[in-house]
Coordinates of C-alpha atoms and ligand atoms in Angstrom, one line a residue:
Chain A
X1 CA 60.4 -45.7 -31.9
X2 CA 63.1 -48.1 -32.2
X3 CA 63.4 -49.9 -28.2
X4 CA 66.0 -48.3 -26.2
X5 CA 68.1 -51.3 -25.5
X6 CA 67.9 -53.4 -28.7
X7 CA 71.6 -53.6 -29.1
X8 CA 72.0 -54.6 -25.6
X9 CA 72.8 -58.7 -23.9
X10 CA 73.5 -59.4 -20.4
X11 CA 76.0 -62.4 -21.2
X12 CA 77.4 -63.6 -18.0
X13 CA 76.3 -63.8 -14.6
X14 CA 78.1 -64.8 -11.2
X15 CA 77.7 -65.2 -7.3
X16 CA 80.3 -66.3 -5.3
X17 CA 79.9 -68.3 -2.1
X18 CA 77.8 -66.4 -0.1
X19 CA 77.9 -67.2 3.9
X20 CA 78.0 -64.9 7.4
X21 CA 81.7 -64.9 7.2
X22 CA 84.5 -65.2 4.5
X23 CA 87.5 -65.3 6.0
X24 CA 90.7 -63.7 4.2
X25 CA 88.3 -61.6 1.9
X26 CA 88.1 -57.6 1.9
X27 CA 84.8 -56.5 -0.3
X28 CA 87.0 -55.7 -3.1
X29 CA 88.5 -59.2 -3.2
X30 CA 85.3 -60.7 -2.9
X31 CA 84.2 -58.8 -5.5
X32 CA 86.7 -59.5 -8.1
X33 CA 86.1 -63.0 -7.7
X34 CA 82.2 -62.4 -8.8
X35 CA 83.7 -61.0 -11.8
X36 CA 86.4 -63.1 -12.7
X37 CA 83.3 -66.2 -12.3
X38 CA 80.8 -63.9 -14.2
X39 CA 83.3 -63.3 -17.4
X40 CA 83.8 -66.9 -17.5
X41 CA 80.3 -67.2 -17.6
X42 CA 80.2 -65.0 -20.2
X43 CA 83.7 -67.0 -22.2
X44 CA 84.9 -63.3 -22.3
X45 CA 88.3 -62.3 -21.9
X46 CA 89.0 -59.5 -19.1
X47 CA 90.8 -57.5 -21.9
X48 CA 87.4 -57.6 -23.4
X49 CA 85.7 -54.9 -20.6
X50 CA 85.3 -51.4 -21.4
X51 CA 83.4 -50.0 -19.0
X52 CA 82.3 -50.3 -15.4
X53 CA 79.9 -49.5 -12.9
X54 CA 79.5 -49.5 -9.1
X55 CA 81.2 -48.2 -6.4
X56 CA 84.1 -50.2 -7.1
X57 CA 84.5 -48.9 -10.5
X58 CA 87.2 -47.3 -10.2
X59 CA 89.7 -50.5 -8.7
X60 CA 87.9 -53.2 -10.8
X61 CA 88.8 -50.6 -14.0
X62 CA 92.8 -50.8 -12.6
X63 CA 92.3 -54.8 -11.2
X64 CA 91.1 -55.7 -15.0
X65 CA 93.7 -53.7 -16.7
X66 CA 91.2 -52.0 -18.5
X67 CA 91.7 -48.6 -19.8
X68 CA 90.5 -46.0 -21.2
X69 CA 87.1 -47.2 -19.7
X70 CA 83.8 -45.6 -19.7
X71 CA 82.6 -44.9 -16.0
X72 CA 78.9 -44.9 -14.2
X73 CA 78.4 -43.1 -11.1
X74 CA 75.9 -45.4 -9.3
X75 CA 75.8 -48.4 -7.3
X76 CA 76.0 -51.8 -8.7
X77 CA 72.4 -53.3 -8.8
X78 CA 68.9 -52.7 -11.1
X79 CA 70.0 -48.2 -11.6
X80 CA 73.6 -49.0 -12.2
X81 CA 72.4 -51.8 -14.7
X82 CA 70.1 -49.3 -16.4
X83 CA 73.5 -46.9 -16.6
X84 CA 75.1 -49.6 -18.5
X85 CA 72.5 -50.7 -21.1
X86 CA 72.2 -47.0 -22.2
X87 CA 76.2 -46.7 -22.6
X88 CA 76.2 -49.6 -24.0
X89 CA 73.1 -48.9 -26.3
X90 CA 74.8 -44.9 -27.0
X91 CA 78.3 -46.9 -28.0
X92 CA 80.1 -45.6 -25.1
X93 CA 81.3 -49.0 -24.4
X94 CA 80.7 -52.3 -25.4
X95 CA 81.3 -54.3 -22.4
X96 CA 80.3 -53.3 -19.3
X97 CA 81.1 -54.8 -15.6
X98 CA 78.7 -54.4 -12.6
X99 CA 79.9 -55.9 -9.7
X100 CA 80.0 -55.3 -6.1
X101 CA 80.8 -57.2 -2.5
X102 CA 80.9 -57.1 1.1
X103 CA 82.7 -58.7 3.5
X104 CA 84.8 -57.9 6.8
X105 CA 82.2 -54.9 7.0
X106 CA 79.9 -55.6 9.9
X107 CA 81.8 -56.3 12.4
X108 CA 79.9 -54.5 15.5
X109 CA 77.5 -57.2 16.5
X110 CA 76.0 -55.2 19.0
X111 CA 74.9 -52.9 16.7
X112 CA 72.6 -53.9 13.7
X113 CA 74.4 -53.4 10.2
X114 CA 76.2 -50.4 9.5
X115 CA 74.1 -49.8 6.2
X116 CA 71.0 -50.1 8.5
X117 CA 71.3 -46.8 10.1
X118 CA 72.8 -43.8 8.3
X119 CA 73.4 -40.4 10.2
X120 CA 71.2 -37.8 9.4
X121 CA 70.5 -35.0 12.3
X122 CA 66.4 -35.3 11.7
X123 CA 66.6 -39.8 12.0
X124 CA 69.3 -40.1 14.5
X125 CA 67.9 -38.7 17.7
X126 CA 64.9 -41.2 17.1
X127 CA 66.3 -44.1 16.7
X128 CA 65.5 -44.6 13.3
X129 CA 66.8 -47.8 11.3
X130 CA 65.8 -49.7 8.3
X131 CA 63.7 -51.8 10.2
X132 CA 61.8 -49.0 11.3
X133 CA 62.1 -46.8 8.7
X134 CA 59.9 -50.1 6.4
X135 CA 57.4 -50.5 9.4
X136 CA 56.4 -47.0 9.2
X137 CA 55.4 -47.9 5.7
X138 CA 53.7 -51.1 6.5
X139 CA 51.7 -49.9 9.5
X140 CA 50.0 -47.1 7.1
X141 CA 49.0 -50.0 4.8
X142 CA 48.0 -52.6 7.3
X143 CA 45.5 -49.1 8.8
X144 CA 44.1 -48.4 5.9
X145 CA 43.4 -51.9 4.5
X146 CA 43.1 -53.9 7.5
X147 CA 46.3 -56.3 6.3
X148 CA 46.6 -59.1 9.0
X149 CA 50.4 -59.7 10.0
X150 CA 49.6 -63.2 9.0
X151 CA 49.9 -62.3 5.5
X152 CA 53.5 -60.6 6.4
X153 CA 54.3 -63.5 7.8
X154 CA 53.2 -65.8 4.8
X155 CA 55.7 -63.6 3.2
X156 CA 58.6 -64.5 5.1
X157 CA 58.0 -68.1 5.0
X158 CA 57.3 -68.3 1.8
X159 CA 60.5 -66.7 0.7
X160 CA 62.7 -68.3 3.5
X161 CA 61.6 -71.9 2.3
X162 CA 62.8 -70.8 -1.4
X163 CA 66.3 -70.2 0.2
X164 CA 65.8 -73.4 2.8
X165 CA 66.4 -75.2 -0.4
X166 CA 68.7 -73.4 -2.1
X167 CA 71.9 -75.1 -1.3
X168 CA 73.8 -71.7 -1.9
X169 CA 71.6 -69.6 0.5
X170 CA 73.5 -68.8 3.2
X171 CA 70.2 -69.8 5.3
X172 CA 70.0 -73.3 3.4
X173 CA 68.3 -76.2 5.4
X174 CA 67.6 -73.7 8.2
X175 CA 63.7 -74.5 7.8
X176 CA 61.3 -75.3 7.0
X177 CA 59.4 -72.4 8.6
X178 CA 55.7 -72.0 9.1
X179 CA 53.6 -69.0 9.8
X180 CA 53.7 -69.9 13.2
X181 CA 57.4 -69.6 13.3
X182 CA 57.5 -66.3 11.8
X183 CA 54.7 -64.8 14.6
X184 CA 56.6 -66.7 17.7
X185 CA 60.1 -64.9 16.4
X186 CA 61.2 -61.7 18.6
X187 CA 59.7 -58.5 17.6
X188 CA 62.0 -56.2 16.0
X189 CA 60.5 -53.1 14.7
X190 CA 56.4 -53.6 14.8
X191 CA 55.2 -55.5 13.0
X192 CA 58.4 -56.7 12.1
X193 CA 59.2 -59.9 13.8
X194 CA 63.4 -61.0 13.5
X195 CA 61.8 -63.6 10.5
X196 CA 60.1 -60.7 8.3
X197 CA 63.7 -58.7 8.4
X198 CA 66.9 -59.4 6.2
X199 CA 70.0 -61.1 7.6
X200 CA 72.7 -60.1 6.7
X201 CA 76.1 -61.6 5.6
X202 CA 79.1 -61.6 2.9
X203 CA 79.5 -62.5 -0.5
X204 CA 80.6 -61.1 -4.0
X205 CA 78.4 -60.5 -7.8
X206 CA 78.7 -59.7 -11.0
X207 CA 77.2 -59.0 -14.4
X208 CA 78.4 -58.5 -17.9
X209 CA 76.5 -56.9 -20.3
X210 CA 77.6 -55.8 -24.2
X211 CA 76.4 -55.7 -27.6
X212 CA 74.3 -57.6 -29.1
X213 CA 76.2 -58.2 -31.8
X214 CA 79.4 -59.0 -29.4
X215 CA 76.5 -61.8 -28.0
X216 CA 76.2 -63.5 -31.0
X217 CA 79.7 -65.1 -30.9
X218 CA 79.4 -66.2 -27.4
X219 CA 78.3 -69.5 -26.0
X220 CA 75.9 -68.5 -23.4
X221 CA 71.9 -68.1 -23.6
X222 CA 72.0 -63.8 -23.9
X223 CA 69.3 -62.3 -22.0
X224 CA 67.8 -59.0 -22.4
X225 CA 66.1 -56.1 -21.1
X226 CA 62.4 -55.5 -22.4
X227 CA 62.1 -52.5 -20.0
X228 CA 63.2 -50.5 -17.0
X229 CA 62.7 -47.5 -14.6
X230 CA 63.2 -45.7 -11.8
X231 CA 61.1 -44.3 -9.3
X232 CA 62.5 -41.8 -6.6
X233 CA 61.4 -39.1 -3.9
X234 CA 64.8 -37.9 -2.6
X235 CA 67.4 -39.0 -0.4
X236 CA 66.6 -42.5 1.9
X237 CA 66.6 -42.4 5.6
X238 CA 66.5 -38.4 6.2
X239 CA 62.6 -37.0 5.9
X240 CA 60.1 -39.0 7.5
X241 CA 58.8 -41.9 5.1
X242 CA 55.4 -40.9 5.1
X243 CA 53.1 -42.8 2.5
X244 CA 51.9 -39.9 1.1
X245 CA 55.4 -37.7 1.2
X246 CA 53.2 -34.1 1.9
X247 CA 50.0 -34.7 1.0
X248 CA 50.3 -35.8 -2.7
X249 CA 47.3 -38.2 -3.6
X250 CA 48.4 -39.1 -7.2
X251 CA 52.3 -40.9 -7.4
X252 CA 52.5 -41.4 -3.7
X253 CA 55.4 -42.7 -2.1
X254 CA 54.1 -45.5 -0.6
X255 CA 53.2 -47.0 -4.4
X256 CA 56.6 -45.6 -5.1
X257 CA 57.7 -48.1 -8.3
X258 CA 54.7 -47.6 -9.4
X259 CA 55.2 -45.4 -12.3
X260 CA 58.7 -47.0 -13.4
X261 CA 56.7 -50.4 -13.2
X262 CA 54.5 -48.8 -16.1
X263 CA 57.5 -47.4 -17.9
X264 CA 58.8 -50.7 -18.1
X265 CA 55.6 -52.4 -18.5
X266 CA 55.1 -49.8 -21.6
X267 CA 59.0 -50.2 -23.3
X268 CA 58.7 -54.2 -22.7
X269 CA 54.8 -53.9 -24.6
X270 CA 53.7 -56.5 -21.8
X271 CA 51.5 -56.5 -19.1
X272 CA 52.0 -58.1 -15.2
X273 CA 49.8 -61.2 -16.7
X274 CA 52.8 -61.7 -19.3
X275 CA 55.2 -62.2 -16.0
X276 CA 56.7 -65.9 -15.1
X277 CA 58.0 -65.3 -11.9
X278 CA 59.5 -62.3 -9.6
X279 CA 62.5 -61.4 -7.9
X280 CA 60.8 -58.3 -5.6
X281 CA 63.9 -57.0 -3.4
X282 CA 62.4 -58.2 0.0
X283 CA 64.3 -56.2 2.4
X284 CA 61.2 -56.8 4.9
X285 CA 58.3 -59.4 4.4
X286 CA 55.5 -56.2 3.8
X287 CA 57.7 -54.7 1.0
X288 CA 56.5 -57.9 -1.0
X289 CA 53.3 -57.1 -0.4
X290 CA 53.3 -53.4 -1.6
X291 CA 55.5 -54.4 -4.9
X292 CA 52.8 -56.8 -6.1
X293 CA 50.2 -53.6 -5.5
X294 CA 52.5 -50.7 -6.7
X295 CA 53.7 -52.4 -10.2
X296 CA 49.8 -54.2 -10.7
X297 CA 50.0 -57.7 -9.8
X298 CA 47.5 -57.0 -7.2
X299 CA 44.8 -54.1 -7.0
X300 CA 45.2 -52.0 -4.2
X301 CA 44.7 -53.7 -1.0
X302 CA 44.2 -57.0 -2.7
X303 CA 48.0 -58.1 -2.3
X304 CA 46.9 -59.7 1.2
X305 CA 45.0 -62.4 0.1
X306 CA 47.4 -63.0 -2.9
X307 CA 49.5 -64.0 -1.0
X308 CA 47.5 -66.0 2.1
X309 CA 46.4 -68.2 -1.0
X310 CA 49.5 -68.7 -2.1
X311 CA 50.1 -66.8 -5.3
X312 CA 53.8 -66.0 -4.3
X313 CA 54.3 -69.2 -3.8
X314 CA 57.0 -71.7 -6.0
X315 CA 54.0 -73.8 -7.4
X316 CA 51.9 -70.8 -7.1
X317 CA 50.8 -68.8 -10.2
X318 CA 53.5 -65.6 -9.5
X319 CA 56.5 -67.7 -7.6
X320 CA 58.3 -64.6 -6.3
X321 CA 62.1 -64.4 -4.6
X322 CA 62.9 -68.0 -5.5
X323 CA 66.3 -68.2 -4.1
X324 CA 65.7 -66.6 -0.7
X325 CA 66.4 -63.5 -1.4
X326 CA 68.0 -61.3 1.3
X327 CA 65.6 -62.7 4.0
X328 CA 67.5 -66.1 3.3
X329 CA 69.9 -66.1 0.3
X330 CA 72.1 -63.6 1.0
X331 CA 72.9 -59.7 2.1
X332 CA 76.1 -59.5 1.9
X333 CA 76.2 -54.9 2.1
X334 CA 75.3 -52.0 0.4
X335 CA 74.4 -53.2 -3.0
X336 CA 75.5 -56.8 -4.2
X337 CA 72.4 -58.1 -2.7
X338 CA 70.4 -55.8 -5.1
X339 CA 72.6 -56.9 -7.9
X340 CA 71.2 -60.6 -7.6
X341 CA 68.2 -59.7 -8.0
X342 CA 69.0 -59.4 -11.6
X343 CA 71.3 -62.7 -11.8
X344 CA 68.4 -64.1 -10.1
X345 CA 66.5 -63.4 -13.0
X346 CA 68.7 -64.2 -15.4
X347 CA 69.5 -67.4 -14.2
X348 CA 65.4 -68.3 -14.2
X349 CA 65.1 -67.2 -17.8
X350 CA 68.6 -69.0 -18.7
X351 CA 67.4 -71.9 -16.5
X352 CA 70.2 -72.1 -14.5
X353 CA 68.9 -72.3 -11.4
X354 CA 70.2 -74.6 -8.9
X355 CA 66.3 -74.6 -7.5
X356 CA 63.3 -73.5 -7.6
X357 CA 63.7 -73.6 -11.6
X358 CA 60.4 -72.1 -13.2
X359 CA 59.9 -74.2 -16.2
X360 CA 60.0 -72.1 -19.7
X361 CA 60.7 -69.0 -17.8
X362 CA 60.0 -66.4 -20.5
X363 CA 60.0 -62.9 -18.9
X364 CA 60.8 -61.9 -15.4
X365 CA 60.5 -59.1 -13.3
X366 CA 63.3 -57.8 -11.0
X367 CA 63.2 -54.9 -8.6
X368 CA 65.4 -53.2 -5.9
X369 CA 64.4 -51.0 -2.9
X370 CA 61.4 -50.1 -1.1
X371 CA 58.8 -47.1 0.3
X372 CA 61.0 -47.1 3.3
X373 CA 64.0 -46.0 2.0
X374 CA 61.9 -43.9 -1.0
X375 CA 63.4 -45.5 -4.0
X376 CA 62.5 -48.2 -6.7
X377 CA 64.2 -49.3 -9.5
X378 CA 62.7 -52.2 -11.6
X379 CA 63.7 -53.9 -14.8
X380 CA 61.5 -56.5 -17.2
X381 CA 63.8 -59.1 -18.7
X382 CA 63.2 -61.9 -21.4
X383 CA 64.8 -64.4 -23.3
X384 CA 63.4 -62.7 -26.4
X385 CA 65.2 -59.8 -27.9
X386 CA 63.0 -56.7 -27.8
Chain B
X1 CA 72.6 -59.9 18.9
X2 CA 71.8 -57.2 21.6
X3 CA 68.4 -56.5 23.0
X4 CA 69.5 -53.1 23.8
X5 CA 68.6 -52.0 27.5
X6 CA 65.2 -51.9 28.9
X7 CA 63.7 -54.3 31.4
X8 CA 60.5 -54.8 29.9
X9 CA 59.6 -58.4 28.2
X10 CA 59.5 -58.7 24.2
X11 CA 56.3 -57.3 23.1
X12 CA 55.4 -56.5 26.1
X13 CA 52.0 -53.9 25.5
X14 CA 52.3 -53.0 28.8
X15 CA 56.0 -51.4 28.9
X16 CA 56.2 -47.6 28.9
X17 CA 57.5 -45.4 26.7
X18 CA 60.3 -42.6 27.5
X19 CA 62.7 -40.7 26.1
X20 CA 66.2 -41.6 25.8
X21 CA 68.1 -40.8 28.7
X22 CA 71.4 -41.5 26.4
X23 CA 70.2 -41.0 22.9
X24 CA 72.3 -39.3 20.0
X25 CA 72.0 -35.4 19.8
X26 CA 71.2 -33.9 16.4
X27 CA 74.2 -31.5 15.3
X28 CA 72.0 -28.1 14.2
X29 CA 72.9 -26.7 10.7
X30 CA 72.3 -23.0 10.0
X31 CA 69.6 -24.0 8.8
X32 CA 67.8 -26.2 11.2
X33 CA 69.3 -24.4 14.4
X34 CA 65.8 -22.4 14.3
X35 CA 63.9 -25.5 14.9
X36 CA 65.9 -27.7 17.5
X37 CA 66.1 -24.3 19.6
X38 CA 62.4 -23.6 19.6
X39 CA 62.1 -25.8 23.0
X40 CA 63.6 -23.6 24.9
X41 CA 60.8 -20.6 24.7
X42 CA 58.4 -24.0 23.9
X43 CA 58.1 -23.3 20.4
X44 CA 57.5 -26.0 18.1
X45 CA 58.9 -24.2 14.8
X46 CA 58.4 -24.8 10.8
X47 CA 58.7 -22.7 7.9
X48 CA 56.1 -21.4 6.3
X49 CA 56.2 -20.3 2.2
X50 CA 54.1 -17.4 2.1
X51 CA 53.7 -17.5 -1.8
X52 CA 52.1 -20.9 -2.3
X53 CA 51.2 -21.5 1.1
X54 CA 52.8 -24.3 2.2
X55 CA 54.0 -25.8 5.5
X56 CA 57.8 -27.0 5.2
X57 CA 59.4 -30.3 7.4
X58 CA 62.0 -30.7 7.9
X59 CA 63.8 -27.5 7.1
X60 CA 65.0 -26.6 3.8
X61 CA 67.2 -23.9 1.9
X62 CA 64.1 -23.4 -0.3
X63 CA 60.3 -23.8 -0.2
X64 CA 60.1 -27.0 -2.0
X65 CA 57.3 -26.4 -4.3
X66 CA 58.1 -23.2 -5.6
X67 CA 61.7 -22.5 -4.7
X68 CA 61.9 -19.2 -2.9
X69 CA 64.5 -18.9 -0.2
X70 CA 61.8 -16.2 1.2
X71 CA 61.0 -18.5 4.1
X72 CA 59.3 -17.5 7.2
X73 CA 59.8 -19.2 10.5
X74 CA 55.9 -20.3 11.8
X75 CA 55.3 -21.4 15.4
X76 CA 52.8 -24.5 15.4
X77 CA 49.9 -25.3 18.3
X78 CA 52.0 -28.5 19.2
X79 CA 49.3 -30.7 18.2
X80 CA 48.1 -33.1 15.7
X81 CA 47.9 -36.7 15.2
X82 CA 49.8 -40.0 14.4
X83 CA 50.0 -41.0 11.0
X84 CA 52.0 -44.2 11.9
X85 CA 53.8 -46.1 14.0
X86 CA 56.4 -48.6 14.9
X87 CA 57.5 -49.9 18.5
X88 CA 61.5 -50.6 18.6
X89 CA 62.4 -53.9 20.9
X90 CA 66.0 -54.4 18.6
X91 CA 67.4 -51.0 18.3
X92 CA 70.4 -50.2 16.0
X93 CA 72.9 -48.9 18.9
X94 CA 73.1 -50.3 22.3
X95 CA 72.6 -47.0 23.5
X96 CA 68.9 -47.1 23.0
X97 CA 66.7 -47.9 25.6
X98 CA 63.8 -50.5 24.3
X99 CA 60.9 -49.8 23.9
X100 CA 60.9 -46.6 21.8
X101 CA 58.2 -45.6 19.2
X102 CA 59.3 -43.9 16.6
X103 CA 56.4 -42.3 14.6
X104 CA 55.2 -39.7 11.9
X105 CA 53.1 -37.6 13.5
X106 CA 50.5 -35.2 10.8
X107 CA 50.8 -31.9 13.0
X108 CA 47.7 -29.6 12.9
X109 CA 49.3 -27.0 10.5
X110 CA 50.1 -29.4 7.7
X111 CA 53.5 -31.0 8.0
X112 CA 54.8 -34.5 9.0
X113 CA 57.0 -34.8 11.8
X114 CA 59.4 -37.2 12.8
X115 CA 59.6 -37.9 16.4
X116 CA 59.2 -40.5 19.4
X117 CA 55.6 -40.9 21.5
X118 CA 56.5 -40.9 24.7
X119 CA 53.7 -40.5 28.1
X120 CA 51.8 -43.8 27.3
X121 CA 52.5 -47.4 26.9
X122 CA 53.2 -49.3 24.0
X123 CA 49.5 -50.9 23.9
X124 CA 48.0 -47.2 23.7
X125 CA 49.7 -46.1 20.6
X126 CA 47.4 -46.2 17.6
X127 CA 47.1 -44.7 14.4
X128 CA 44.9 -41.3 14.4
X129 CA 45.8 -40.9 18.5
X130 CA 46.0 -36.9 18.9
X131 CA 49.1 -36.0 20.6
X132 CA 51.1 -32.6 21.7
X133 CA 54.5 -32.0 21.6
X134 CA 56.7 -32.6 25.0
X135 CA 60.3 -30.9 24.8
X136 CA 63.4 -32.5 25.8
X137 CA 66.1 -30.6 26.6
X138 CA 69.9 -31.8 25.3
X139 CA 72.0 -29.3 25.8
X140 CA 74.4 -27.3 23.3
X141 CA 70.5 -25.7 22.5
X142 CA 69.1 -28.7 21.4
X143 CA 65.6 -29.2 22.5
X144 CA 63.9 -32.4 20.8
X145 CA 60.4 -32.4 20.2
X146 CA 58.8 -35.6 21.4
X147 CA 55.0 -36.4 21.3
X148 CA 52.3 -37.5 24.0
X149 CA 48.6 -38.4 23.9
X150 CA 47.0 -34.9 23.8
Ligands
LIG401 ZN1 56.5 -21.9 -2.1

C-alpha cells in the first residue's frame, strides 16, 4: 500500500509574538498575522491557498481572497492537520492554511480561562475545570503505581526551563525553577500545584501544507508526515473522566493515544526508539508522564523514573516540549497552542529553532490533548519523504 | 488571580469539606430530569439496559452498548466507593467555596458517578474510601447527589 500522505509537504511555518497581552489585536487579527509570516516562510503567494482549516476558516478563506476553497470542519492543531494532508493527498486542494489565535479573550481574571470550564449540566454543579478534570486522571495513576509528585514536578521544571530560555516564550527568563519550586507553588487542583498547570496568554499560528510537487519549487526544507491518528472517547468535559471509561480493560481511556500512537508508529514503519525528540501537549505536568506510557516510550508505570533521571530532559536521551510548551511558551486559546506543537516540530527537524536545537533532528513526535479531556491526536514527522 | 472564598490555608488537610452554599444548578433535560429529581423521595436513580445488562451514567437517549431506547429507570443502594480524587483550592468561578473535592465515585451497581465528597476533611479522602450518597436540595426539583464516608 502506497503511504497515505506521500504527496504531501508542510512548507511554512509561523508564530507570532506570543505574550499575556497584545494590545490592539482581536484573535482574528492575530491570526492573520501567523499566516501572512507562515506564507512567507513558505515564499508562497496568498493567491496560492486553496483551502483552509480551523475555526477561522471561513474569514481567513474571505481575508486571503481565496475562492472557491476547499473547507475542514475542525480546529486548527494535530486533527485539523490530519484533515488537510488527506485533502491535499485526495487533490481537493493543493494548499492548505491552518491557522488559529487568541487574544482579547480572557478577560475575567477572577475566573480561570474561559476554555477551562465548559457548561455541561453533569460538570458544572461540581465545580469541574480542566485542572480538575487532568487530576482525576493523574490521581488514578499515581494509586495504582505509586508515582511520587516529585516526578510531576520534575515535569514541570523540566519543561519550564526549556521555555526559561526560549527568548520567545512568553515565560522567558522567569526561571530557572527547581523541583522545590514546583512543590512550594499554591496547590491548584491536587496534585496540581500553580507550576504543573498551563498559563495562559495570546498569540497567533500558522501552517501551510501542499503538494509535494508544489514543494519542490520552493526554498524551504519541506517536512513531512510519516504517520498520524486519532484517538477519542466522546465529548471532553461532560462524563466523568474515569481511567477506565465503564469498565473496559483493553483501549482504556487513561492510555487514550495509545492506539493512534501505533497507527502512526505503523504508517511511519518506525518504532518510539527511532524518535529524536517530543513535543507532548503538556496541558498539566502528569499528562507528560502518561504520553511517554500511552504511545511506548515507557512501559506501564515506568514513565516515573524516566523522567526523575532525566530522560525528558534537553541533554537527556528523549528531550521533550523544548520550547516550553503551554506550561511556559505560550497558550494563547482554544487551539493555536495545539497548533505549535507541530511548528514546534517542524522547526526541530528544519533546525530552526531559536533554542534548545536537537542536533540532526530526524523524526519527531507531536501530540495534542490529554485523558482529561478524552482525546488524542498525534502525528510522526521527518525530514525524509515517506 | 482569585483564591475563591473559604478561610482555610492552602493545602490545608485539616479544612472541611461542604457543599456549595452558592454553586451552579444543573438545568434538567427530559432526559436527565429522572435523575436530579430522585433526591426528593432519596432516590439515587440510573438506567438500567435490560438486554445486555448494563448500568448507564450519566443518562443517555440510548443504552450505549447496544442502542435500545428501551431503558429502565433503576434505584441504586447509594453506596460504593472512590475511584479518584482531586481537592480544589483555585476554583474556576469565584462563586465556589475552597476546598471542594470533586471525585468519581464507582457506585455499587456498576456506574461511575460524578460528584463532590463532602462530611470529612480533605486529609480523609483516599482512593477506595466507601461512601453514600447525601442529597442536596436546589430547588426548581433539583436534588444533587453528593458523597460522604459510608
Ligand atoms: Zn444495552
Amino acid at each position: 500500500m502506497t503511504h497515505p500522505f506521500r504527496d504531501v509537504a508542510i512548507v511554512g511555518v509561523a508564530n507570532t509574538e506570543q505574550a499575556k497581552r497584545l494590545e490592539g489585536h482581536t484573535s482574528f487579527s492575530i491570526a492573520v498575522e501567523a499566516v501572512r509570516l507562515a506564507l512567507a516562510d513558505a515564499g508562497l503567494d496568498p493567491g496560492a491557498v486553496d483551502g483552509a482549516v480551523g475555526a477561522m476558516a471561513g474569514p481567513l478563506e474571505y481575508q486571503l481572497g481565496s475562492g472557491p476553497a476547499w473547507r475542514g470542519y475542525g480546529p486548527a492543531n494535530i486533527n485539523g492537520v490530519t484533515t488537510a494532508a488527506l485533502a491535499i493527498g485526495a487533490g481537493l486542494a493543493t494548499t492548505v492554511v491552518i491557522a488559529d489565535g487568541g487574544a482579547s479573550t480572557y478577560t475575567d481574571r477572577a475566573a480561570t480561562a474561559p476554555w477551562t470550564r465548559p457548561e455541561n449540566e453533569f460538570v458544572m454543579p461540581w465545580g469541574m475545570f480542566t485542572a480538575a478534570e487532568f487530576a482525576l486522571i493523574a490521581r488514578h495513576h499515581m494509586h495504582t503505581y505509586g508515582t511520587p509528585v516529585e516526578a510531576l514536578a520534575t515535569v514541570a521544571a523540566t519543561i519550564r526551563n526549556n521555555g526559561h530560555v526560549n527568548p520567545e516564550a512568553v515565560m522567558t527568563g522567569r526561571g530557572p525553577y527547581t523541583v522545590d519550586d514546583v512543590l512550594a507553588s499554591p496547590m491548584i487542583a491536587d496534585p496540581f500545584r500553580r507550576l504543573d498547570c498551563a498559563i495562559n496568554s495570546e498569540g497567533g499560528a500558522a501552517l501551510i501544507m501542499t503538494t509535494v510537487e508544489r514543494a519542490r519549487d520552493l526554498d524551504g526544507i519541506p517536512v513531512y508526515v510519516l504517520g498520524a491518528g486519532g484517538d477519542r472517547f466522546g465529548p471532553a468535559y461532560q462524563h466523568p473522566p474515569s481511567w477506565t471509561m465503564g469498565g473496559r480493560t483493553d483501549l482504556v481511556n487513561g492510555y487514550i493515544g495509545r492506539r493512534a500512537a501505533a497507527q502512526a508508529f505503523d504508517q511511519a514503519g518506525l518504532a518510539p526508539d527511532d524518535v529524536d525528540g517530543c513535543e507532548f501537549y503538556d496541558p498539566f505536568s502528569f499528562e507528560i508522564i502518561r504520553q511517554l506510557e500511552a504511545f511506548g516510550f515507557c512501559a506501564d508505570g515506568e514513565a516515573a523514573d524516566f523522567v526523575l533521571g532525566g530522560g525528558i530532559a534537553i541533554d537527556g536521551p528523549l528531550p521533550v516540549t523544548t520550547d516550553g510548551g503551554v506550561l511556559s511558551y505560550s497558550h494563547p486559546g482554544a487551539s493555536a497552542q495545539m497548533l505549535q506543537r507541530v511548528i514546534r516540530a517542524v522547526q526541530q527537524l528544519r533546525g530552526t529553532c531559536v533554542s534548545n536545537q536537537i542536533d540532526g533532528a530526524e523524526v519527531v513526535f507531536a501530540s495534542n490533548g490529554g485523558a482529561g479531556a478524552l482525546f488524542c491526536d498525534v502525528l510522526v514527522l521527518g525530514r525524509e519523504a515517506p | 488571580m482569585s483564591a475563591g472564598s473559604g478561610s482555610a490555608p492552602n493545602g490545608d488537610p485539616s479544612a472541611e469539606l461542604r457543599p456549595q452554599s452558592n454553586g451552579p444548578t444543573p438545568a434538567p433535560t427530559p432526559i436527565s430530569a429522572p435523575y436530579w429529581s430522585g433526591g426528593a423521595v432519596g432516590e439515587l436513580r440510573y438506567q438500567w439496559c435490560g438486554g445486555c445488562e448494563l448500568a448507564l451514567m450519566d443518562p443517555q437517549p440510548a443504552c450505549t452498548r447496544c442502542l435500545t431506547q428501551d431503558l429502565e429507570w433503576r434505584v441504586s443502594a447509594g453506596v460504593g466507593a472512590v475511584a479518584s480524587y482531586t481537592i480544589v483550592w483555585r476554583p474556576p468561578l469565584p462563586r465556589f467555596e475552597v476546598p471542594y473535592a470533586p471525585a468519581i465515585v464507582r457506585v455499587d451497581e456498576g456506574f461511575d458517578l460524578l460528584t463532590n465528597i463532602v462530611g470529612c476533611t480533605v486529609g480523609e479522602v483516599e482512593v477506595g474510601m466507601r461512601v453514600s450518597v447525601r442529597f442536596v436540595d436546589r430547588g426548581d426539583d433539583v436534588w444533587l447527589p453528593y458523597f460522604a464516608p459510608a
